[in-house]
XYZ file of C-alpha atoms in Angstrom:
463
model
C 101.328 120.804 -25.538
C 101.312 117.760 -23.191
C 97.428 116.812 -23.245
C 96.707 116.179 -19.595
C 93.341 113.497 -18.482
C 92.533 113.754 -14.782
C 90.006 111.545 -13.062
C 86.973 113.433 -11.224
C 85.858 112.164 -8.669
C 82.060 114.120 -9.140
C 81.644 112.717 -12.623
C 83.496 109.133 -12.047
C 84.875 109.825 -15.144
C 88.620 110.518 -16.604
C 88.186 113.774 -18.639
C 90.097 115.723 -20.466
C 91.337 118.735 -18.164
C 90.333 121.684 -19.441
C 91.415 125.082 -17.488
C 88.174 128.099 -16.795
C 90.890 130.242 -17.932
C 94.578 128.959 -19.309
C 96.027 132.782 -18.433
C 94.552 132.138 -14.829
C 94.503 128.138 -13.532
C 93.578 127.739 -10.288
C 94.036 124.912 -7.363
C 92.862 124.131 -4.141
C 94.373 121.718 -1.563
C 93.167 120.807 1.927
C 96.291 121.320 4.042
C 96.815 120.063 7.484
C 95.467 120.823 11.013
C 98.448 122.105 12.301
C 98.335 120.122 15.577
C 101.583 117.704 15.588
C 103.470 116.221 13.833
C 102.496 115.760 10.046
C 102.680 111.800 10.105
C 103.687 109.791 6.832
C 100.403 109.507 5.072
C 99.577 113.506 5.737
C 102.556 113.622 3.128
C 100.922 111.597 0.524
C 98.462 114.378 -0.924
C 101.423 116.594 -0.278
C 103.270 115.144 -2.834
C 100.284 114.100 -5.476
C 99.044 117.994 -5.517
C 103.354 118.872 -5.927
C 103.863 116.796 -8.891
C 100.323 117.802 -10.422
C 101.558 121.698 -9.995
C 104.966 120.851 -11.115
C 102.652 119.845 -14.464
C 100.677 122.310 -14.694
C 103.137 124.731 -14.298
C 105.494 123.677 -17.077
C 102.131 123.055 -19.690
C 100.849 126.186 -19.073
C 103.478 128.468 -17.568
C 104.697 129.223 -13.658
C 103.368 132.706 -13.736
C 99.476 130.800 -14.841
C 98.983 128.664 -12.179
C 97.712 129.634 -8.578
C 97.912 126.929 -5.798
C 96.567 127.564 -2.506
C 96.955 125.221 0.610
C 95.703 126.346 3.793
C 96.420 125.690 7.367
C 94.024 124.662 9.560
C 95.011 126.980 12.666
C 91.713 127.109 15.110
C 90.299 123.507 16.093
C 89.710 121.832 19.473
C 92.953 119.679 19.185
C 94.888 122.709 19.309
C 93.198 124.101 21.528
C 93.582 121.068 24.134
C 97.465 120.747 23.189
C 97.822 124.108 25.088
C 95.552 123.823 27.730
C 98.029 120.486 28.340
C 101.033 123.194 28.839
C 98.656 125.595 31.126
C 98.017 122.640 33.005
C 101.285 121.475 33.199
C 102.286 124.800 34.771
C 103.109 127.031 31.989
C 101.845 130.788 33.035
C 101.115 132.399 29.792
C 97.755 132.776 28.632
C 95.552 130.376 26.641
C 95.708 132.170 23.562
C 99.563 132.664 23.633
C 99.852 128.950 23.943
C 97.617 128.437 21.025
C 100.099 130.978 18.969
C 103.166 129.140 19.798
C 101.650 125.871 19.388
C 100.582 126.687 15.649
C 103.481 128.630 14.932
C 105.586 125.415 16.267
C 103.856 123.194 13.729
C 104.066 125.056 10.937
C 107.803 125.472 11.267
C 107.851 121.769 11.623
C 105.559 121.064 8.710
C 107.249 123.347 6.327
C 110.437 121.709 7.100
C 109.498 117.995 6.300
C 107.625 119.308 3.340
C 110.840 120.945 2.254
C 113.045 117.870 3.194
C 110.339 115.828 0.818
C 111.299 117.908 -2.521
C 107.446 119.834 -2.007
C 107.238 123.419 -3.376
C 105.405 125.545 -1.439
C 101.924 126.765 -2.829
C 101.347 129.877 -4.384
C 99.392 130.886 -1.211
C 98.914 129.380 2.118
C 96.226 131.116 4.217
C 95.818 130.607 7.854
C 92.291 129.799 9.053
C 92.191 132.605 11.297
C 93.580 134.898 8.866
C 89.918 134.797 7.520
C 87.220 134.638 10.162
C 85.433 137.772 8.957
C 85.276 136.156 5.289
C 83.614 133.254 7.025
C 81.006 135.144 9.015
C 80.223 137.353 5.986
C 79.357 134.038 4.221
C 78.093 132.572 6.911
C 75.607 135.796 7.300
C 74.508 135.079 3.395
C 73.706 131.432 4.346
C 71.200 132.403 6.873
C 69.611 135.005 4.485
C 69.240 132.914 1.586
C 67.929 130.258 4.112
C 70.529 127.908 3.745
C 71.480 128.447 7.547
C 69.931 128.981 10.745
C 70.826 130.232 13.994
C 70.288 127.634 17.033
C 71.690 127.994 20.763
C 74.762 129.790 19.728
C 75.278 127.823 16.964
C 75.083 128.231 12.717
C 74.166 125.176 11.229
C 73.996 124.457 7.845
C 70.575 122.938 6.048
C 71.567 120.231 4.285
C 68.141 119.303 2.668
C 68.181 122.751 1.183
C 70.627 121.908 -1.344
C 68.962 119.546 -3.351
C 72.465 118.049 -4.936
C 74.008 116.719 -1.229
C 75.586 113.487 -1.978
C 76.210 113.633 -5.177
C 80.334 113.947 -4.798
C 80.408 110.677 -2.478
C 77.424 109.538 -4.157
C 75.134 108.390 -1.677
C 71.710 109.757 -0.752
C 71.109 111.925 2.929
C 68.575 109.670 3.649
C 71.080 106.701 3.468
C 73.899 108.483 4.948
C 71.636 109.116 8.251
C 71.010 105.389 8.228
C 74.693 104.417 8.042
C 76.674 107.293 9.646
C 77.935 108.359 13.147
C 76.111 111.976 13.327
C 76.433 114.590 15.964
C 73.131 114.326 17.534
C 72.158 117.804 19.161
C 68.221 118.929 20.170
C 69.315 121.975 18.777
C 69.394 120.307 15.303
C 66.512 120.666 12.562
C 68.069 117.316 10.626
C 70.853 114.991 11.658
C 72.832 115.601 8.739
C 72.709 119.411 9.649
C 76.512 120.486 10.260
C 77.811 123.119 12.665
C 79.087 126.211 10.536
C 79.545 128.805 13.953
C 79.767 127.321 17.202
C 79.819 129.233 20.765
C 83.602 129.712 22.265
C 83.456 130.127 26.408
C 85.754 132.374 28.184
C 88.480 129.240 28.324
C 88.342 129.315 24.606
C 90.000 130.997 21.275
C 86.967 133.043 19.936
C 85.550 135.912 18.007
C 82.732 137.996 17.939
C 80.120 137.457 15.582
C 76.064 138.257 15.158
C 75.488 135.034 16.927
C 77.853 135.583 19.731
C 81.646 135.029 20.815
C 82.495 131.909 18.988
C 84.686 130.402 16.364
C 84.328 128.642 12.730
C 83.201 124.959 11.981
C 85.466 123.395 10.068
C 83.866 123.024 6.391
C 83.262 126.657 6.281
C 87.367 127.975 6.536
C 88.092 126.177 3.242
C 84.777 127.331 1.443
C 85.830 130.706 2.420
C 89.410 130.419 1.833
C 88.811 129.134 -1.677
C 86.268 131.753 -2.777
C 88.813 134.709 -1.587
C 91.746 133.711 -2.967
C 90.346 131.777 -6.355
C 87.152 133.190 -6.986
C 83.405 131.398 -6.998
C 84.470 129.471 -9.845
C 88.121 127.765 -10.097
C 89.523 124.450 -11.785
C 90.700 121.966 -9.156
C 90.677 120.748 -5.729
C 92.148 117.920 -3.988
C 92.964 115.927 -0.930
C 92.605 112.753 0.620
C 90.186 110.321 0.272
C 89.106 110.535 3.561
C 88.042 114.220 2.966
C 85.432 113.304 0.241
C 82.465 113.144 3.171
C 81.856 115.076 4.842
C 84.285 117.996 4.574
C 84.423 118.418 0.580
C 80.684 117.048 0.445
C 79.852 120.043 2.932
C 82.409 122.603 1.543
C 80.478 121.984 -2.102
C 76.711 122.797 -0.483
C 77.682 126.027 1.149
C 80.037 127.327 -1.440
C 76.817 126.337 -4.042
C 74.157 127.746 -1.929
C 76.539 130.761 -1.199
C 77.972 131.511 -4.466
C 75.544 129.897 -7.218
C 76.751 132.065 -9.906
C 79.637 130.045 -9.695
C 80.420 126.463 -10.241
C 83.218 125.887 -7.050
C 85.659 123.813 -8.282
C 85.180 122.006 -11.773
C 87.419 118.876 -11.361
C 87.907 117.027 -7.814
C 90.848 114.578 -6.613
C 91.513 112.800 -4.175
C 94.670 110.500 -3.023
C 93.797 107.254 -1.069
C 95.496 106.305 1.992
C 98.363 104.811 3.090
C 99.385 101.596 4.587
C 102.647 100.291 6.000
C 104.078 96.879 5.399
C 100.240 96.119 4.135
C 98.690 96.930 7.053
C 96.580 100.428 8.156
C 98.994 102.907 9.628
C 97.871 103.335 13.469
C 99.560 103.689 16.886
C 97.903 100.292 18.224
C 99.995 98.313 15.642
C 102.831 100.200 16.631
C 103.377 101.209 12.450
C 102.711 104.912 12.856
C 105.230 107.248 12.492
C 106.144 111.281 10.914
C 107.805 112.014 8.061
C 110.351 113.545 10.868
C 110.938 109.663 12.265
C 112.062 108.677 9.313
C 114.501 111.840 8.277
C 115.684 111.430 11.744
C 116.432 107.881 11.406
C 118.506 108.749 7.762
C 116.210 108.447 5.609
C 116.526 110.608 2.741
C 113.643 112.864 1.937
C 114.133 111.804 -1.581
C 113.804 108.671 -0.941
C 110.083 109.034 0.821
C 109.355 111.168 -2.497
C 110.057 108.148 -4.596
C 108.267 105.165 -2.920
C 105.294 107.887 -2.459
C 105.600 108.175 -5.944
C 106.058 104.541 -7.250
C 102.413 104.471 -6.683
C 99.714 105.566 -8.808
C 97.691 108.262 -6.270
C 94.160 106.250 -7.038
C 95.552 103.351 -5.237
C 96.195 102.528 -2.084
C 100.101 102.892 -1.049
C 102.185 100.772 1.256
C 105.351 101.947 2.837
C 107.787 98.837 3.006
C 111.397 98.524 4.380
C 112.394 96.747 0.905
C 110.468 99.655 -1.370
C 112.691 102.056 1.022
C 116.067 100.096 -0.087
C 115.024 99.393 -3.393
C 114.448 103.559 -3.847
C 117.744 104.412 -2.335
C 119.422 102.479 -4.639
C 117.768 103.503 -7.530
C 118.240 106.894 -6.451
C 122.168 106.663 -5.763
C 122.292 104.830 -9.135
C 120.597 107.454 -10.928
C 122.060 110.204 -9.344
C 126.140 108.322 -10.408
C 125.064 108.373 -13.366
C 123.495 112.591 -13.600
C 126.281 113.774 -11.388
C 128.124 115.244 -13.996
C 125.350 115.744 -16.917
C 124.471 119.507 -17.739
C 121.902 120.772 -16.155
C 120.090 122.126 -19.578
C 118.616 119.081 -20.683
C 114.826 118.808 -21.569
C 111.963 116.807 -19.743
C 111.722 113.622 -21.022
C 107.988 113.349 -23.331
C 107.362 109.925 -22.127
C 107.288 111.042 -18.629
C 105.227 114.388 -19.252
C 102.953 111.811 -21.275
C 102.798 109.588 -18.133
C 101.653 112.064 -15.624
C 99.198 113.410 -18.523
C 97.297 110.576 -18.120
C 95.887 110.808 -14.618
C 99.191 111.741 -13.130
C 100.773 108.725 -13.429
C 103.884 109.098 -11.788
C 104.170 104.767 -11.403
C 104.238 104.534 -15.172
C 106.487 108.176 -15.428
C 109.208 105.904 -12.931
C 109.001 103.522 -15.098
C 110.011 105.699 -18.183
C 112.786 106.624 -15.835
C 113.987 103.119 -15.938
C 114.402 103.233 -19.828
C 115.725 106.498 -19.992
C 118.213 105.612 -17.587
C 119.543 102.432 -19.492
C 119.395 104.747 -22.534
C 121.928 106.573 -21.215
C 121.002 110.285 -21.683
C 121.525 111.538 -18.967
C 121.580 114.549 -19.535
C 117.862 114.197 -20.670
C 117.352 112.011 -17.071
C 118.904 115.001 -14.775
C 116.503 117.310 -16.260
C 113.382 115.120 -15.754
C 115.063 114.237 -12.329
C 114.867 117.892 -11.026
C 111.507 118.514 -12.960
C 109.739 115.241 -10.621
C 111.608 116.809 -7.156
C 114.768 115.244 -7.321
C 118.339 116.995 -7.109
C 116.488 120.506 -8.033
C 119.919 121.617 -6.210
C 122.073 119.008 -7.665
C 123.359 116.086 -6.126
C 122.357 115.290 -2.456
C 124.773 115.446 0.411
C 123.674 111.569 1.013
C 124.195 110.631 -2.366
C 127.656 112.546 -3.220
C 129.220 109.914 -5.510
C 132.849 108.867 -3.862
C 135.410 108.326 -6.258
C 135.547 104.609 -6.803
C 137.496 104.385 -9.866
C 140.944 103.695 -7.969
C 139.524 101.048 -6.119
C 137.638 99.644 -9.682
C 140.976 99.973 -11.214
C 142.904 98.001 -8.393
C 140.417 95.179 -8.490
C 140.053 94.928 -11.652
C 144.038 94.363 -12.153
C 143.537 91.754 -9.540
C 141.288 89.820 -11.744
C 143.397 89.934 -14.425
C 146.097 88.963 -11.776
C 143.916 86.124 -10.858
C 143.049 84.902 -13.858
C 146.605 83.992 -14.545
C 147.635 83.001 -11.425
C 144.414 80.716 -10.974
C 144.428 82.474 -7.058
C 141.129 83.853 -7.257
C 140.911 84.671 -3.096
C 142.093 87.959 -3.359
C 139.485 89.355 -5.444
C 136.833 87.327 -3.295
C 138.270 89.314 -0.235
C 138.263 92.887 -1.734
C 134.445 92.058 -3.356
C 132.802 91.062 -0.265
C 134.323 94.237 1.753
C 133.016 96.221 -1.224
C 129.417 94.361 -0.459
C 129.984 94.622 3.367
C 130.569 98.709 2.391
C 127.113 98.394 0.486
C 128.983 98.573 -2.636
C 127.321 97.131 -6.158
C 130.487 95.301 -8.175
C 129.523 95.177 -11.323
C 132.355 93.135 -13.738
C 132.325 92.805 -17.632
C 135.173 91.365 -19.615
C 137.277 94.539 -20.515
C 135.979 96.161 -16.916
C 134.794 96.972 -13.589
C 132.305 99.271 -12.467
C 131.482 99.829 -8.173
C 128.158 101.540 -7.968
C 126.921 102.642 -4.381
C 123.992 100.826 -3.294
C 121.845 100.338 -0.029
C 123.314 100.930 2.894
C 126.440 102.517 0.785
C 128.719 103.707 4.029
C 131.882 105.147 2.757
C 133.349 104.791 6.284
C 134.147 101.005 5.814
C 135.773 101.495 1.867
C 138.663 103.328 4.520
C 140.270 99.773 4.918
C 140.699 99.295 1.382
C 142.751 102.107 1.005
């Protein structure tokens, strides 16, 4: 059995991983906040969290492994999307807006997910699926006096759990000094945090003891996690910019709530992405979805393997050249598997890679080797195991048959080298570049691999 280390972010430390339950491994990942558009770096955990269940499923078994990603569906972004569209003159109500909206982006995010090569989880609970499993909890906060009820609002008592801080390491005491903190005179503590907050009449809510209102946002996952994995389960994960507050917060409640159970035992997080080496943002005019760039050609495959060439602990950046560079490595790969059976094994190295903090940089580089190895029936296998051509060869990548036009310049060489005329096979090997063709020439041959920017179109002329 592939041994697999992960690091955790609460102890600091890479451990060995070590399942509750083996028959029964569980996983939690914070999904999106099903607004927009999922941009490029909301794909980045997206992909971390698929190759880590792709693992765990084939060490321990598909039918042992539970992943559960939820969708943030109530939150005031939503909310002022379609109050936009009211305002804009759309007659429907509020709440019917709100539905279409989230149903809209969910359609949307599914499809770039799929485009990317991502399985979908074993569950994917809606936030409002659940808003009686967060005002029971809620409820238990208040009686166990973890919780109090101020002006309509729940807030949570942070100084009541006496291990706050311990997950992004830093004190309450120095996180009021150095943070940006709701203030509200309603508030026992600034660090208190809103579990149940007061919905008006222009607003998606639901009654509750305290009132027509709606969920904060720490509590949905807390409850989410607890009634679909249990008080106790073995991972959870998301982006670094999740570790405070929201998984800080989500660990106090779900402790003060459930302390017969130990939440989640091992905790990991991606960090973020750049582009070109600089932070992704509109103002720089870098910021784009993940439906940009399939709209523009790129292959979903090929956003799978930059994401990928990356270890998940460190930052990534999204270049133009790593784009190229994984297209071609891609189209070469995929030459070379096209007609490999599909009942090859997963290549140990690579298993070994990702077993060691899911290193998927080092498990691309075991590619590399395996592909100059030639056994390639060994690479399609670990190919479709990592995301890639799970339903054979890509539409973008179908090889074209480029042994005629191999054959016909490589008899032009041999042509040439007699005749001393060597212009012809200059002509036909810079068309073959212009058509983002590879030449590749040996003494006894000729080989034409498709490479960046491969457009069969122009190879027409040739003909």
């Amino acid at each position: 059995m592939t041994t697999i280390r992960l690091h955790n972010t609460k102890t600091r430390l890479k451990e060995d991983f070590v399942p509750l339950d083996p028959e029964n491994l569980r996983m939690y990942v914070c999904g999106p906040t099903v607004y927009d558009r999922a941009h490029l770096g909301n794909a980045r955990p997206v992909l971390v969290f698929d190759v880590l269940y792709r693992l765990l499923r084939h060490v321990y078994g598909a039918d042992h492994v539970t992943y559960v990603r939820n969708f943030t569906d109530v939150d005031d972004k939503i909310n002022a999307t379609a109050a936009a569209r009211k305002a804009a003159g759309d007659p429907r109500s509020l709440e019917a807006l709100i539905q279409e909206r989230t149903e809209e982006t969910i359609g949307w995010y599914h499809a770039d997910m799929d485009a990317l090569g991502a399985l979908r989880p074993d569950h994917e609970p809606r936030a409002t699926e659940w808003i009686g499993a967060m005002v029971a909890m809620i409820a238990d906060l208040i009686a166990k006096g973890h919780a109090y009820e101020a002006e309509g609002h729940v807030l949570f008592r942070v100084r009541s759990y006496k291990h706050y801080g311990a997950l992004s390491g830093r004190s309450v005491d120095d996180m009021i000094a150095g943070a940006r903190v709701e203030v509200a005179p309603f508030k026992e503590d600034p660090m208190d945090f809103v579990l149940w907050k007061p919905s008006d009449e222009d607003l998606p809510g639901w009654d509750s003891p305290w009132g027509v209102g709606r969920p904060g946002w720490h509590i949905e996952c807390s409850a989410m996690s607890h009634e679909l994995l249990g008080a106790s389960f073995d991972i959870h994960g998301g982006g670094i910019d999740l570790q405070f507050p929201h998984h800080e917060n989500e660990i106090a409640q779900s402790a003060c709530a459930h302390p017969e159970g130990g939440f989640a035992t091992y905790w990991l997080h991606n960090e973020m992405l750049q582009v070109e080496g600089k932070k992704m943002s509109k103002s720089l005019g870098n910021f784009f979805t993940v439906r940009d760039l399939l709209d523009q050609g790129v292959p979903g495959e090929v956003i799978r393997f930059v994401m990928l060439s990356t270890h998940y602990r460190k930052p990534m950046d999204w270049t133009e050249k790593k784009r190229d560079e994984a297209e071609a490595t891609l189209r070469k790969w995929y030459a070379q598997s096209e007609q490999a059976l599909d009942n090859g094994q997963v290549y140990e190295p690579v298993l070994a890679a990702l077993g060691d903090d899911l290193n998927t940089a080092s498990a691309i580089a075991e590619l590399h080797q395996l592909s100059r190895a030639d056994d390639l029936v060994t690479l399609r296998a670990t190919l479709s195991f990592l995301g890639f051509m799970e339903d054979g060869i890509p539409s973008w990548a179908v090889g074209v048959d480029l042994g005629n036009l191999a054959d016909r310049l490589y008899a032009l060489r041999v042509e040439a080298i007699s005749t001393k005329n060597f212009a012809p096979v200059d002509a036909m090997k810079a068309a073959l570049a212009d058509a983002g063709v590879e030449v590749r020439v040996s003494k006894t041959s000729v080989e034409l691999v498709p490479s960046v920017g491969f457009d069969p179109a122009k190879l027409e002329a040739l003909k």
